[in-house]
PDB file of C-alpha atoms in Angstrom:
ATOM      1  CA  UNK H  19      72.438 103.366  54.060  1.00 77.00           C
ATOM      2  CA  UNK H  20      75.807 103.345  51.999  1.00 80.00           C
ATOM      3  CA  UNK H  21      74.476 106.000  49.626  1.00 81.00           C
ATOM      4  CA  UNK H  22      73.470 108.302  52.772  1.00 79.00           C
ATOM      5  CA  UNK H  23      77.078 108.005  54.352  1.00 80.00           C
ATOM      6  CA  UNK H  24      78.260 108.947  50.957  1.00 82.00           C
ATOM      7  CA  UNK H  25      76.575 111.473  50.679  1.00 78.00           C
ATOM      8  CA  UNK H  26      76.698 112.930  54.418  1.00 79.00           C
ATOM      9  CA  UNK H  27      80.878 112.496  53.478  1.00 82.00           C
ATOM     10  CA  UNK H  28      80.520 114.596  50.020  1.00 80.00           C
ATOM     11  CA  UNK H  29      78.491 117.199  52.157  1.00 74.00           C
ATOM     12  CA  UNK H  30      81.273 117.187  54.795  1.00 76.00           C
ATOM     13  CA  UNK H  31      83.719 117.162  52.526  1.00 76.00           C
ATOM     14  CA  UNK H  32      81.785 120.395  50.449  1.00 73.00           C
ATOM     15  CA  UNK H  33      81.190 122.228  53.660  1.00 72.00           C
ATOM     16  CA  UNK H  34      85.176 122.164  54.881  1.00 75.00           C
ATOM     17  CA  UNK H  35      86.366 123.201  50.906  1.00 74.00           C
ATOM     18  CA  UNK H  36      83.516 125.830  52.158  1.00 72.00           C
ATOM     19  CA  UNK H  37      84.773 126.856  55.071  1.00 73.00           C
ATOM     20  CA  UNK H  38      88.436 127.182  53.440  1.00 73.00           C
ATOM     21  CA  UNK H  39      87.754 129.582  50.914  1.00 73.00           C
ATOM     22  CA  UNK H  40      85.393 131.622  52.730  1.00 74.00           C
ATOM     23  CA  UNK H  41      88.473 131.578  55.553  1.00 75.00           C
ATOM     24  CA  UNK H  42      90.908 132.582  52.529  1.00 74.00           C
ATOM     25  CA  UNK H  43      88.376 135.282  51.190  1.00 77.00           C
ATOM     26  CA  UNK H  44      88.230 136.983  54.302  1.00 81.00           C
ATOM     27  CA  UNK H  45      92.108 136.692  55.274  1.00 82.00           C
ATOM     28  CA  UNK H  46      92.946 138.947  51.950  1.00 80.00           C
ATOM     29  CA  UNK H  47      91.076 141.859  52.284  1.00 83.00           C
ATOM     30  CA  UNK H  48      91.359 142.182  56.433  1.00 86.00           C
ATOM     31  CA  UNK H  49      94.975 141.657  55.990  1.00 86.00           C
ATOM     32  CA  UNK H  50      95.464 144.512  53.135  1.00 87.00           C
ATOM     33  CA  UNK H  51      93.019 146.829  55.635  1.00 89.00           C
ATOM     34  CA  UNK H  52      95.618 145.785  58.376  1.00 90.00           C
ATOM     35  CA  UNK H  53      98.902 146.784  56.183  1.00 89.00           C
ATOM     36  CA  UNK H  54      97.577 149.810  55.183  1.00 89.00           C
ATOM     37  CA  UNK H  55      96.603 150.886  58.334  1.00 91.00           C
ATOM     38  CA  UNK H  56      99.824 149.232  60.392  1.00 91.00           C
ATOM     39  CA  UNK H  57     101.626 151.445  57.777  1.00 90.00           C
ATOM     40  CA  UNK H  58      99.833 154.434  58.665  1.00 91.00           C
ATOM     41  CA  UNK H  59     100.559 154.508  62.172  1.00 91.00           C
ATOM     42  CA  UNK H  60     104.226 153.305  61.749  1.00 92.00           C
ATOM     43  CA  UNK H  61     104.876 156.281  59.500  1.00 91.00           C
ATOM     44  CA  UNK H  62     102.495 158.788  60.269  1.00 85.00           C
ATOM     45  CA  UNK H  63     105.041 161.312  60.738  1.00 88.00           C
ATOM     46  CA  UNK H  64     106.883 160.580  57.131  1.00 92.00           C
ATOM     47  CA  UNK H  65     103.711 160.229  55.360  1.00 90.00           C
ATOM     48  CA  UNK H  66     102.084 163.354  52.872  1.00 91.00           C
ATOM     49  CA  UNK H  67      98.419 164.488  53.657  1.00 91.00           C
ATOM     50  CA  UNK H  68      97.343 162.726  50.365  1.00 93.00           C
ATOM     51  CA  UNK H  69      99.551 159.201  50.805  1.00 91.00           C
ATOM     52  CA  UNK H  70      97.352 159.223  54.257  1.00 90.00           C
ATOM     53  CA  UNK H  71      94.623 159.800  52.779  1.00 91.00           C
ATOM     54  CA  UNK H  72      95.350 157.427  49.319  1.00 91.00           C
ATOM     55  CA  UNK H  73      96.047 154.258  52.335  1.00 90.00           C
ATOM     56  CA  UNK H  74      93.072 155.312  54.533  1.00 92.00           C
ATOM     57  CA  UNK H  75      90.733 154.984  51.252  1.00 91.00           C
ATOM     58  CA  UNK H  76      92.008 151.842  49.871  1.00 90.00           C
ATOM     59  CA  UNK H  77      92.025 150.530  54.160  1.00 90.00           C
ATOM     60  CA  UNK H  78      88.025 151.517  53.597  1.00 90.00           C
ATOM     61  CA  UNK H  79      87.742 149.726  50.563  1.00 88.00           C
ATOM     62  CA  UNK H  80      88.827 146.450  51.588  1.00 87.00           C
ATOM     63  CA  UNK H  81      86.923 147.130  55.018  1.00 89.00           C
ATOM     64  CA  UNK H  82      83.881 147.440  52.469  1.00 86.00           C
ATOM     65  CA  UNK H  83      84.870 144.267  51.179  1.00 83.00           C
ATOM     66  CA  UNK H  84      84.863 142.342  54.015  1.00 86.00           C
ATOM     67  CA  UNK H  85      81.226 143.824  55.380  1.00 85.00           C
ATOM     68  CA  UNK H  86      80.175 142.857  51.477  1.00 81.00           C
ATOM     69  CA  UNK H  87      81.633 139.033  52.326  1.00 80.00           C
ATOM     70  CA  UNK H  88      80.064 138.529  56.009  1.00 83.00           C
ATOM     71  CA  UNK H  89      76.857 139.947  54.687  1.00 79.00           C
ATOM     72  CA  UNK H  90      77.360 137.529  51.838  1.00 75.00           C
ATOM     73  CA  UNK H  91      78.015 135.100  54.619  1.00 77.00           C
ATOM     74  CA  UNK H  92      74.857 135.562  56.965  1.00 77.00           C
ATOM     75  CA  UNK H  93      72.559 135.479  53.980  1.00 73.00           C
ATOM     76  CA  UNK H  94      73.688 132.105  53.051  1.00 71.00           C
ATOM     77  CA  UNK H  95      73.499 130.805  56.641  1.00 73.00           C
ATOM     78  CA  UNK H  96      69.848 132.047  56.211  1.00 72.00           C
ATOM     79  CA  UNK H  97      69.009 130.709  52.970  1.00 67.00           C
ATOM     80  CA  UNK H  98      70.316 127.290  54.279  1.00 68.00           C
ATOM     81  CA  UNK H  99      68.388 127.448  57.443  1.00 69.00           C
ATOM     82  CA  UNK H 100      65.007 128.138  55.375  1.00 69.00           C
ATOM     83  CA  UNK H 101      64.265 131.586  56.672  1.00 69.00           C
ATOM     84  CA  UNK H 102      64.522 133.815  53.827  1.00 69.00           C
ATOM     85  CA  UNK H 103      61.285 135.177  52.497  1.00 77.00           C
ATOM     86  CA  UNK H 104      61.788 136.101  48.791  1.00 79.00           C
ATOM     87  CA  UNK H 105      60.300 139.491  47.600  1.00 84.00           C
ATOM     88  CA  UNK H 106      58.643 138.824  44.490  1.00 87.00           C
ATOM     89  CA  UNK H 107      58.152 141.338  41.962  1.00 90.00           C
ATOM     90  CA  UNK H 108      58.568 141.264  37.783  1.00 90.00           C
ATOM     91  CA  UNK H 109      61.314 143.122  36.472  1.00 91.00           C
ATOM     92  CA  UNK H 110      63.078 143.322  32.978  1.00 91.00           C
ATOM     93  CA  UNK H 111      66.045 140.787  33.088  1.00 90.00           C
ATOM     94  CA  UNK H 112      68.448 142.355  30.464  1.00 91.00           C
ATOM     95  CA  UNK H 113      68.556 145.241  32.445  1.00 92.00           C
ATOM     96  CA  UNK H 114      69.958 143.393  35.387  1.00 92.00           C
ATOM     97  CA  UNK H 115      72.182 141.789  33.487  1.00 93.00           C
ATOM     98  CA  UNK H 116      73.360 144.774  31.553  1.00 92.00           C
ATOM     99  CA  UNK H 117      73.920 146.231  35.010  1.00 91.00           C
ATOM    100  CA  UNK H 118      76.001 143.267  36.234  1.00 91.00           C
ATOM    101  CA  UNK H 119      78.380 143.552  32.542  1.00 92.00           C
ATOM    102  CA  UNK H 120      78.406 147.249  33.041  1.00 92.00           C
ATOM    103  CA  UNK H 121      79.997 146.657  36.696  1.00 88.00           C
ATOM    104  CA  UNK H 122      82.370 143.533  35.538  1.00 89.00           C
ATOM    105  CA  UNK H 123      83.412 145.455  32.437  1.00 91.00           C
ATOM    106  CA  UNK H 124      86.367 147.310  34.105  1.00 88.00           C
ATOM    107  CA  UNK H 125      87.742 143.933  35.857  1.00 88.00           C
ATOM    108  CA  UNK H 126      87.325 141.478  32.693  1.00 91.00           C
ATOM    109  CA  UNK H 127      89.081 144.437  30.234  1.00 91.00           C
ATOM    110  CA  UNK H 128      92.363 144.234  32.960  1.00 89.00           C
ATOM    111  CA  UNK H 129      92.589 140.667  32.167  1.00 92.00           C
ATOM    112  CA  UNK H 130      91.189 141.044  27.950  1.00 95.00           C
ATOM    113  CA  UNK H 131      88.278 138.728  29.251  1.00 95.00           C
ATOM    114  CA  UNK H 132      85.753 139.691  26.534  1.00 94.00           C
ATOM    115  CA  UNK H 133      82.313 139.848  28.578  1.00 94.00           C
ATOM    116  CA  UNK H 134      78.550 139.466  26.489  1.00 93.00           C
ATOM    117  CA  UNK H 135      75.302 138.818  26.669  1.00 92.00           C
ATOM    118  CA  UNK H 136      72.849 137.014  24.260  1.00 90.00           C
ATOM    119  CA  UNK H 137      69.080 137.140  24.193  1.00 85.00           C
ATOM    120  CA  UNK H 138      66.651 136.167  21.752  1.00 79.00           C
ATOM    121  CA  UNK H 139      63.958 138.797  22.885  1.00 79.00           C
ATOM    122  CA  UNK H 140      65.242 141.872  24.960  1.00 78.00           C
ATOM    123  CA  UNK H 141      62.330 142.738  26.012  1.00 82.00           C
ATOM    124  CA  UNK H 142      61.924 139.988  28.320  1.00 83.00           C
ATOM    125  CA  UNK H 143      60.146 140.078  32.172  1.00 87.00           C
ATOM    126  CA  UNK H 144      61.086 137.562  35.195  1.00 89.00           C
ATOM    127  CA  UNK H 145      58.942 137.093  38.341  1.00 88.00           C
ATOM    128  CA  UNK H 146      61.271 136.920  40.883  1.00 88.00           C
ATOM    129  CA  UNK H 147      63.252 138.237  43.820  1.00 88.00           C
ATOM    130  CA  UNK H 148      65.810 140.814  42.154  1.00 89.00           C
ATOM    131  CA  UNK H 149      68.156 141.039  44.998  1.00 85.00           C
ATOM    132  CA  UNK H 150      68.969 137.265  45.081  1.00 84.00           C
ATOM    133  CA  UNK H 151      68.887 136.990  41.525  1.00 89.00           C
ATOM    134  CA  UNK H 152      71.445 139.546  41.034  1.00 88.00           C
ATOM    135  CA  UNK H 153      73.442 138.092  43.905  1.00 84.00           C
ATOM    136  CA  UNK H 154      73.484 134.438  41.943  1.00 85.00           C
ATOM    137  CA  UNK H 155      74.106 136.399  38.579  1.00 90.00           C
ATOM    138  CA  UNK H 156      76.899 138.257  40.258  1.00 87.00           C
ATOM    139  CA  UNK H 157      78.183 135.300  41.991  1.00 83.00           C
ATOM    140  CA  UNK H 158      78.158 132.962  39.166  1.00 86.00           C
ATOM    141  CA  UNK H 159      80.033 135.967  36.718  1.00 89.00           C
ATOM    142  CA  UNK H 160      82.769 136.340  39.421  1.00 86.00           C
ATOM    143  CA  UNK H 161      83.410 132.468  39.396  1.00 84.00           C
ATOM    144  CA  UNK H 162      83.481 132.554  35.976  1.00 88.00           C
ATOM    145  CA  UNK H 163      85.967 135.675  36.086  1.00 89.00           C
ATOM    146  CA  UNK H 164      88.249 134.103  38.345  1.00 85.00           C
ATOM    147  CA  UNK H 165      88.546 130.503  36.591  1.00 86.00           C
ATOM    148  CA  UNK H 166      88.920 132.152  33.169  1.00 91.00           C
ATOM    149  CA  UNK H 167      92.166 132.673  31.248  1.00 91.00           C
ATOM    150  CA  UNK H 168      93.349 135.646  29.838  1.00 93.00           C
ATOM    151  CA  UNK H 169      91.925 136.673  26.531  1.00 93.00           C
ATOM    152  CA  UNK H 170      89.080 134.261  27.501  1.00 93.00           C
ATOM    153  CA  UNK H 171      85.117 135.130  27.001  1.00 94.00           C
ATOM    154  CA  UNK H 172      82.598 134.421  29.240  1.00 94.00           C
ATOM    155  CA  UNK H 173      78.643 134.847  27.982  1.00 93.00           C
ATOM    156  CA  UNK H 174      75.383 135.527  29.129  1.00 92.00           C
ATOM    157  CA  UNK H 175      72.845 133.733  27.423  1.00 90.00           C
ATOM    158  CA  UNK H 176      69.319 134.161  27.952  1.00 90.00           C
ATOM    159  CA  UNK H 177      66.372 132.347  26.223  1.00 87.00           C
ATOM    160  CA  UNK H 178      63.209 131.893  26.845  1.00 84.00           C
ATOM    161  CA  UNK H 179      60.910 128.100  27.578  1.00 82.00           C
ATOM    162  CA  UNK H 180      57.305 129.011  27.296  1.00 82.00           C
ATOM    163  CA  UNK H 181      56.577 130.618  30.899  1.00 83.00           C
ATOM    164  CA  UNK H 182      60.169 130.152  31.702  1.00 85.00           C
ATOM    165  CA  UNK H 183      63.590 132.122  31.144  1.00 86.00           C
ATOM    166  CA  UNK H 184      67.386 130.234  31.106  1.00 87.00           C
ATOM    167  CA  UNK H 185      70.015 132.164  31.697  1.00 89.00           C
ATOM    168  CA  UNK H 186      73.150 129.957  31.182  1.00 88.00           C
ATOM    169  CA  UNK H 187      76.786 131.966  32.067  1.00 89.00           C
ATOM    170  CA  UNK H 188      79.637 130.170  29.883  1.00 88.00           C
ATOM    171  CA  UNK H 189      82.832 130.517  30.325  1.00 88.00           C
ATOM    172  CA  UNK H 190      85.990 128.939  28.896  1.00 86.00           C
ATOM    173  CA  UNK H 191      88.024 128.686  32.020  1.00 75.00           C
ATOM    174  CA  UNK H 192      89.209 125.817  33.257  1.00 70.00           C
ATOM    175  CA  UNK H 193      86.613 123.332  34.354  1.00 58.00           C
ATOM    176  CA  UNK H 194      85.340 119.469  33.886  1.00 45.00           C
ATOM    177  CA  UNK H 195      85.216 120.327  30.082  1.00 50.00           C
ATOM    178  CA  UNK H 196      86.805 122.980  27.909  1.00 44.00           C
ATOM    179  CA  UNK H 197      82.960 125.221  28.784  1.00 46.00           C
ATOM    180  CA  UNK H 198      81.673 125.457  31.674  1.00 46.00           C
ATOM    181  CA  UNK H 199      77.844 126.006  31.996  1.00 48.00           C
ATOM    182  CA  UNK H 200      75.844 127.126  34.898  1.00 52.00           C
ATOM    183  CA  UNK H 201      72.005 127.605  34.430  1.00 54.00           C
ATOM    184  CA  UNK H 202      69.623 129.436  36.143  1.00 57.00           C
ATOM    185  CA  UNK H 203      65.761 129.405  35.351  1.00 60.00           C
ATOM    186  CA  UNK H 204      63.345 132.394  36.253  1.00 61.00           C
ATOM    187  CA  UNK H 205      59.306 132.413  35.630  1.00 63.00           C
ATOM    188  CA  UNK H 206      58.401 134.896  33.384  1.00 63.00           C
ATOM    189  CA  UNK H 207      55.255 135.468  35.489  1.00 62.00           C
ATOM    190  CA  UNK H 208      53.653 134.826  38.677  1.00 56.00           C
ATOM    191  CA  UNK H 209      52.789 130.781  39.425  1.00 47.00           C
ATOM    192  CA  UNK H 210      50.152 129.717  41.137  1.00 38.00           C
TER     193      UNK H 210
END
């Protein structure tokens, strides 16, 4: 009974940290779309055609955002609650994660994060459900961006285990040791 309350408390205590940082990742980009758009309607008559329309696009942007962070929100509310119904299908897993570099590239060079990937056979095919992997991939990689230092690295490294595929993201941010690992392991083909 002692080890449940514990670990009711750690899963109370998990689900306010949670609730903070989802509350703090939705503040910042409502509260940019707010000053942008607070400062078009203050100065609408002071403002150029193209500073309007430089504060309305970056306004959109972090409205974007936010849509991109509830939807982020309501598909962990369903994965929790058990009613998300994968769509499997194979799929060549360097691509994906060539994809995901490609798109972190920009934001890791700001910050001289130097951003790889390692596989021992390129060619390589998961079964699984490419949205959510590429939401846990892209997940994972923006963790690891935010918790690394600049001039850090962070790696993708992907290896295959007979019928199954690790892909571990290292980073050397700040963490319980000097690298932090995260693993994630795919089936290279339907199992029965």
């Amino acid at each position: 009974i002692e080890e449940q309350f514990t670990a009711l408390r750690e899963v109370d205590s998990t689900r306010r940290e949670l609730i903070a940082n989802v509350s703090h990742d939705l503040r910042t980009p409502l509260a940019s779309m707010q000053g942008y758009l607070e400062t078009i309607l203050m100065k609408q008559d002071e403002l150029s055609d193209e500073e309007r329309r430089n504060y309305v696009q970056i306004a959109y942007k972090h409205s974007k955002r936010l849509n991109d962070l509830i939807g982020e929100l309501f598909e962990l509310a369903k994965l929790e609650s058990g009613s998300v119904e994968p769509h499997w299908e194979q799929f060549p897993l360097m691509e994906l994660i060539q994809d995901l570099i490609q798109d972190y590239e920009l934001q890791a060079g700001e910050r001289n994060i130097t951003l790889t990937s390692n596989c021992e056979d390129i060619s390589t095919t998961v079964y699984a459900d490419i949205a959510l992997i590429h939401r846990v991939l892209e997940n994972l990689l923006q963790n690891a961006l935010r918790h690394t230092p600049e001039g850090g690295a962070i790696n993708l490294n992907v290896r295959r285990d007979g019928q199954r595929v690790w892909i571990e993201v290292a980073d050397n941010g700040q963490g319980i040791t000097a690298v932090s690992y995260t693993h994630l392991t795919l089936p290279t083909k339907r199992i029965v």
